[in-house]
Short mmCIF file of C-alpha atoms and ligand atoms in Angstrom, two decimals:
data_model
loop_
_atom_site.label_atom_id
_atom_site.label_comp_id
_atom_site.label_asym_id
_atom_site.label_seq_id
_atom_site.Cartn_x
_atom_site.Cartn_y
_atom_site.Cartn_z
CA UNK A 46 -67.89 58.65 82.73
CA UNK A 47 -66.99 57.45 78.91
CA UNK A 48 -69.54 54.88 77.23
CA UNK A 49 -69.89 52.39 74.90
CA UNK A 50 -73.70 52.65 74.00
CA UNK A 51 -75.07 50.20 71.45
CA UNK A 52 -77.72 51.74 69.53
CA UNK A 53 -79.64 48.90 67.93
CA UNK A 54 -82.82 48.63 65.85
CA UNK A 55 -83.79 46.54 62.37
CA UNK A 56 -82.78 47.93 59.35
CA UNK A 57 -84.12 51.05 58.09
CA UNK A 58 -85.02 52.64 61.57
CA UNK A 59 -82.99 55.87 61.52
CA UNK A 60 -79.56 54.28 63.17
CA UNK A 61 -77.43 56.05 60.95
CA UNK A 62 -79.41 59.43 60.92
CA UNK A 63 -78.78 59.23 64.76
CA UNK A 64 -74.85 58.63 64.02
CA UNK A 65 -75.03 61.10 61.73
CA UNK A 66 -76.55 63.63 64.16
CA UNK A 67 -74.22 62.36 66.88
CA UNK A 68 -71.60 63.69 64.71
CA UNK A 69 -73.21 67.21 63.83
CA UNK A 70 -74.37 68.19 66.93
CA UNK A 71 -70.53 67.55 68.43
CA UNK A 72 -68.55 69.07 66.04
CA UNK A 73 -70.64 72.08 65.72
CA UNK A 74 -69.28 72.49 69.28
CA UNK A 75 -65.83 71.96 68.17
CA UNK A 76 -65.18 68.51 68.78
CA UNK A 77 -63.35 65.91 66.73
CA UNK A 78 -65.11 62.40 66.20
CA UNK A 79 -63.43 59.14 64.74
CA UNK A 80 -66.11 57.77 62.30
CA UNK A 81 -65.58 53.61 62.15
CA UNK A 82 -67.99 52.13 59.30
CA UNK A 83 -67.93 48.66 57.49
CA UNK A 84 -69.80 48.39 54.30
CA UNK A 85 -72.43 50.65 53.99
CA UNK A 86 -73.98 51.05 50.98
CA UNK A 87 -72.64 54.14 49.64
CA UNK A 88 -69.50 52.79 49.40
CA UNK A 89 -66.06 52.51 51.29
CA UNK A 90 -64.95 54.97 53.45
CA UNK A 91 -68.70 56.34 53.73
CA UNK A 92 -71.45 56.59 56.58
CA UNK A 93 -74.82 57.46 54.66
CA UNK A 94 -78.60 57.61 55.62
CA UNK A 95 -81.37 57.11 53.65
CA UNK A 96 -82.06 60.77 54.53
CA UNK A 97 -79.45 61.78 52.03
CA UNK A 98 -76.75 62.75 54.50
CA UNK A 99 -73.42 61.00 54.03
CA UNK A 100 -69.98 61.38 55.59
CA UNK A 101 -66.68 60.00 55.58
CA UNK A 102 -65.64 57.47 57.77
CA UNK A 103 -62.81 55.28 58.21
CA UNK A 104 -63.54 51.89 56.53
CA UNK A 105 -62.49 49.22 58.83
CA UNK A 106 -60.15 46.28 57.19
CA UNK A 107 -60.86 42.91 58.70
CA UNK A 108 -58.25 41.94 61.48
CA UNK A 109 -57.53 46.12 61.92
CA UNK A 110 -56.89 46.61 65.18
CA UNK A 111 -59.43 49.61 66.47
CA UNK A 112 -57.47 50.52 69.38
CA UNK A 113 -54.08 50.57 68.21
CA UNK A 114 -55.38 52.56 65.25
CA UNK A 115 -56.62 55.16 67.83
CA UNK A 116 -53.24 55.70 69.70
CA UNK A 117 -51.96 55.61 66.35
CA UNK A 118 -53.67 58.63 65.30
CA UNK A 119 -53.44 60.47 68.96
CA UNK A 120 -49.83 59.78 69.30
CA UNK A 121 -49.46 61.49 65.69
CA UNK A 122 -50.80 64.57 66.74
CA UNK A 123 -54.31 63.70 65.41
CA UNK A 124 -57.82 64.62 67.56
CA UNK A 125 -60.26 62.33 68.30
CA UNK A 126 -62.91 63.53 71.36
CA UNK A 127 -65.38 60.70 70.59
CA UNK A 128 -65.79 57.74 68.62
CA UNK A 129 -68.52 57.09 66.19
CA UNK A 130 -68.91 52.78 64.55
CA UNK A 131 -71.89 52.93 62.36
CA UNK A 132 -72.39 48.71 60.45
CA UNK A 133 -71.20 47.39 63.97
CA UNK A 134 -73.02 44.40 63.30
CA UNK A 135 -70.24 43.79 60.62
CA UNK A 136 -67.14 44.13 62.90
CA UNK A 137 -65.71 40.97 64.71
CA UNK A 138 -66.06 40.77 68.18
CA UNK A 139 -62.45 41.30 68.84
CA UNK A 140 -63.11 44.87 67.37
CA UNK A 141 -66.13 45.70 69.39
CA UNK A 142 -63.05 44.49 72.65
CA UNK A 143 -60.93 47.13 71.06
CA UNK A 144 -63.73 49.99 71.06
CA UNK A 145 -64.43 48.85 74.92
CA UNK A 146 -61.00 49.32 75.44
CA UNK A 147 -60.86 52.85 73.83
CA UNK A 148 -63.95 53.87 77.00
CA UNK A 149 -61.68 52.58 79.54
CA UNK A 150 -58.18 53.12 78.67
CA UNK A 151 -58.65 56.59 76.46
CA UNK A 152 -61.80 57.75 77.86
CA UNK A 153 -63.48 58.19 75.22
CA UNK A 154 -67.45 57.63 74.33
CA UNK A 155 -67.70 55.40 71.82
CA UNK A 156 -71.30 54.99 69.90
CA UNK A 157 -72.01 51.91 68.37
CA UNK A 158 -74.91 51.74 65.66
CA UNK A 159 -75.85 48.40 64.40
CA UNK A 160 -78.83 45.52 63.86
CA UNK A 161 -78.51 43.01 66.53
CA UNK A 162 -79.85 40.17 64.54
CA UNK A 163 -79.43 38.88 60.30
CA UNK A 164 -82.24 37.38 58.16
CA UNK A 165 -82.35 34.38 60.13
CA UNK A 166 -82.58 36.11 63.51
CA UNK A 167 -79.51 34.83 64.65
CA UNK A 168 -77.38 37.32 66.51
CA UNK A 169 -74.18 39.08 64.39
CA UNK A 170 -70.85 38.05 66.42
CA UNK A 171 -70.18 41.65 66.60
CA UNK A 172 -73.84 42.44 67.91
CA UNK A 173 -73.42 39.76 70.33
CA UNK A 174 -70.27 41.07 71.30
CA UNK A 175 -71.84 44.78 71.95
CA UNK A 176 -74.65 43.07 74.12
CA UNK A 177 -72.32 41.51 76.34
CA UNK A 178 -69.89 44.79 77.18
CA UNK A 179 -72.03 47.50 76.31
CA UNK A 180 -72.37 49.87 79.12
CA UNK A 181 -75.99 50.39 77.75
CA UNK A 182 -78.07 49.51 74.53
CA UNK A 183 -80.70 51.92 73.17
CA UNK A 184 -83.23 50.86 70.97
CA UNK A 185 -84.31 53.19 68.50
CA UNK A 186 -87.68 55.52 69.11
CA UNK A 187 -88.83 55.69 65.67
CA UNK A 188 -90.39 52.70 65.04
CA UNK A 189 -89.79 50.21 61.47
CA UNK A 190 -93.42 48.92 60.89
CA UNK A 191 -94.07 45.36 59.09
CA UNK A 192 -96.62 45.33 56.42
CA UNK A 193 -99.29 44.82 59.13
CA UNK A 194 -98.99 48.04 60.86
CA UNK A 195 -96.98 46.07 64.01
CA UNK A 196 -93.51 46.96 65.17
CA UNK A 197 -90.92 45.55 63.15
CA UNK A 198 -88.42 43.74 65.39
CA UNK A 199 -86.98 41.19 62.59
CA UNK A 200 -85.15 41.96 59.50
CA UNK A 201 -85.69 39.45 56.30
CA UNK A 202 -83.81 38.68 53.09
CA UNK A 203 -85.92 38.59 50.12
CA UNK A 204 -85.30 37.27 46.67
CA UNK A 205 -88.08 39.06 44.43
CA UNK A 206 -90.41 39.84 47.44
CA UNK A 207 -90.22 36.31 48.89
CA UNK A 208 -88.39 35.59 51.97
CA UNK A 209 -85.18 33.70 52.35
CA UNK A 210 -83.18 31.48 54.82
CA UNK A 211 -80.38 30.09 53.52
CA UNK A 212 -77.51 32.12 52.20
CA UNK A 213 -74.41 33.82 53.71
CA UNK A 214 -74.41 35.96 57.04
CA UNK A 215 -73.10 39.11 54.97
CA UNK A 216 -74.99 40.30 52.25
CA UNK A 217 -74.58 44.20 52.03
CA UNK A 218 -78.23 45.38 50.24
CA UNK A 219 -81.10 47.43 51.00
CA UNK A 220 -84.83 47.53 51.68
CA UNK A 221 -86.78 48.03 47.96
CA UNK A 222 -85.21 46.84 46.29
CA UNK A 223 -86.09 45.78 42.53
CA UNK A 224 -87.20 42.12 40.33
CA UNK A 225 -84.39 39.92 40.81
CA UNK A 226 -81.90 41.44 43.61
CA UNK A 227 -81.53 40.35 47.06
CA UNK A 228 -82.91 42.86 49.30
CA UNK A 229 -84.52 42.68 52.63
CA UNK A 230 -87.88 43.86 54.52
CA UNK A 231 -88.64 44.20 57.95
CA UNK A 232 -91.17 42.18 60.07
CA UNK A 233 -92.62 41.96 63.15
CA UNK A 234 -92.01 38.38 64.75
CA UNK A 235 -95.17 36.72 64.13
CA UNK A 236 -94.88 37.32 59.94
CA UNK A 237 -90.99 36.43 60.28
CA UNK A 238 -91.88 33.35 61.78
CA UNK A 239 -94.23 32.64 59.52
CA UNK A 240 -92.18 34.09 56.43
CA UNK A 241 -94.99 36.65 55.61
CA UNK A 242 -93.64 39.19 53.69
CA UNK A 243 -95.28 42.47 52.09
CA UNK A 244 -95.62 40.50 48.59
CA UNK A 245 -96.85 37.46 50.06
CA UNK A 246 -99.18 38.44 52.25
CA UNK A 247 -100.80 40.39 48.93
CA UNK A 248 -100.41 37.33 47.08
CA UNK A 249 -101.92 34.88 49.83
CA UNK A 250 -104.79 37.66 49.54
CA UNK A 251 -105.48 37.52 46.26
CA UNK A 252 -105.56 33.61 45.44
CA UNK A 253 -108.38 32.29 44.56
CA UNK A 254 -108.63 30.16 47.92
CA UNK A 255 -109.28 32.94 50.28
CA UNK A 256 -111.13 35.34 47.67
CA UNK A 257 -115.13 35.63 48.48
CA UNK A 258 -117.35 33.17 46.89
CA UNK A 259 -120.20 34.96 45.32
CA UNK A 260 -123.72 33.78 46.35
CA UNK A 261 -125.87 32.03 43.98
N1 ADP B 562 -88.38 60.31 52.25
C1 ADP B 562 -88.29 60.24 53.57
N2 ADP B 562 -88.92 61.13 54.36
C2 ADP B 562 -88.83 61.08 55.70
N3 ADP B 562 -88.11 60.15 56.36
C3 ADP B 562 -87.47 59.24 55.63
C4 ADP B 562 -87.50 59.23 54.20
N4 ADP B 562 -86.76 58.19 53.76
C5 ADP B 562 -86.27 57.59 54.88
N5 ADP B 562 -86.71 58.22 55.99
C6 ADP B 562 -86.41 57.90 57.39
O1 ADP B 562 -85.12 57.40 57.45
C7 ADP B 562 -85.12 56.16 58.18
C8 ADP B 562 -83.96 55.32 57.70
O2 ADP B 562 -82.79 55.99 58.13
P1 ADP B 562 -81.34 55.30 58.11
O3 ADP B 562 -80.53 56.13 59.03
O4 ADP B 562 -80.88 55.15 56.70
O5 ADP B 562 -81.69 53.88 58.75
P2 ADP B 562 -80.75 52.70 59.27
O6 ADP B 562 -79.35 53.21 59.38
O7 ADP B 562 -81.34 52.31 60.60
O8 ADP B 562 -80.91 51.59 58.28
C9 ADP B 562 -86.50 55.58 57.91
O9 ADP B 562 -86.94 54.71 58.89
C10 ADP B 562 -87.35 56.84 57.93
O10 ADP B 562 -87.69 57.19 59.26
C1 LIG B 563 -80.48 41.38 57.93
C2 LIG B 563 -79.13 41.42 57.28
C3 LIG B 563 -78.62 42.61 56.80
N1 LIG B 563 -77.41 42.62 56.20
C4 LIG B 563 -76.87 43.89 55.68
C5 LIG B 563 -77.78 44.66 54.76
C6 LIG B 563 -77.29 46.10 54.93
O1 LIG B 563 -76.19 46.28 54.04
C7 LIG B 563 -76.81 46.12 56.39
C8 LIG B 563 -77.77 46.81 57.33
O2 LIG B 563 -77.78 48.18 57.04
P1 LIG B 563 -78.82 49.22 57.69
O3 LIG B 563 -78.05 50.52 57.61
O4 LIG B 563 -79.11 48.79 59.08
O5 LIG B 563 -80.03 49.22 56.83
O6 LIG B 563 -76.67 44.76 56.78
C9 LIG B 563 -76.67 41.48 56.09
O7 LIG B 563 -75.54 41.50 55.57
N2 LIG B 563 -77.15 40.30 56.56
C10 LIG B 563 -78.38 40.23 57.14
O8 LIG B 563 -78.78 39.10 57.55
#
């Protein structure tokens, strides 16, 4: 039976390398995928991994319809065996109805590959959307780890280390990134909550408040 599987994890925990793998280990046995993405940060029409491995993939417009561009491309004599939507988190939940209907109406498999939750831990629409149709979410097996050696299970925006709360849904950017950008950092719950990133955890260490007080 065709599938849409969510595969879901913070940033940074291999989603795309699994897409990407997806995609090598199928056509190596001759099949054709359709490769969805929505701004990744090599650039339009790209699916890349921090591994180094990039791809082209169709770069989804907002209000494109997913299905229709499917039959589309079948009716025109074009292949598609499975489907591939890496950035899911990005697409609007009509979309992620449109790849459900692909499974059932095309019988395809359709992979999904996206963070379920932004910098404030609210849930993406499309994310939302994949939870509630998904035939089945997988949660990636390599592990992100926060600063403190825990799971990471919450991605955060940072501004210059510090964490952030207040700022638009979409901001396309990466993990390390340098002095003045917006970038984010994974966390396990307890330092989201808490807004404990990497840098001020070290700083909190360092001040003068918590540092030893020498014996006299
Ligand atoms: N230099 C490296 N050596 C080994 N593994 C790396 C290296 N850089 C990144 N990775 C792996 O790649 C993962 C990120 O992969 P990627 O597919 O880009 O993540 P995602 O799509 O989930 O954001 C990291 O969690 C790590 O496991
Ligand atoms: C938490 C969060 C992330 N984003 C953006 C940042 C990246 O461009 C992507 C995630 O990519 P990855 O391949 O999973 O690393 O999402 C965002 O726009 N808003 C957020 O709150």
């Amino acid at each position: 039976m065709p599938e849409l599987v969510f595969f879901s994890g913070t940033m940074d925990c291999g989603k795309s390398t699994l897409a990407l793998q997806i995609e090598h280990n199928r056509s190596a046995r001759g099949l054709a995928g359709m490769i969805f993405t929505r701004d990744d940060r090599a650039g339009e029409g790209k699916l890349s991994s921090r591994l180094g491995l990039v791809t082209d993939a169709v770069e989804v417009e907002d209000g494109q319809d997913l299905y229709v561009y499917l039959v589309d491309h079948l009716s025109q004599g074009g292949r598609a065996d499975y489907v591939i939507a890496d950035e899911a988190q990005f697409l609007a939940p009509e979309q992620i109805d449109q790849l459900a209907r692909v499974v059932d109406d095309l019988g395809l498999d359709v992979f999904a590959f996206g963070i379920t939750t932004d910098f404030r831990s609210k849930l993406f629409p499309g994310s939302q959307r994949l939870v509630e149709l998904a035939d089945r979410i997988e949660v990636l097996q390599v592990e992100a780890l926060c600063w403190c050696g825990a799971r990471a299970t919450h991605n955060a925006r940072t501004i210059d280390g510090e964490m952030v709360v207040e700022g638009a849904q979409v901001v396309v950017g990466d993990v390390n990134q340098s002095a003045g950008e917006v970038g984010y950092e994974v966390l396990c719950r307890r330092h989201h909550r808490r807004r404990m990133t990497a840098a001020s955890a070290r700083a909190a260490a360092l001040s003068p408040d918590v540092l030893p007080v020498p014996s006299s």
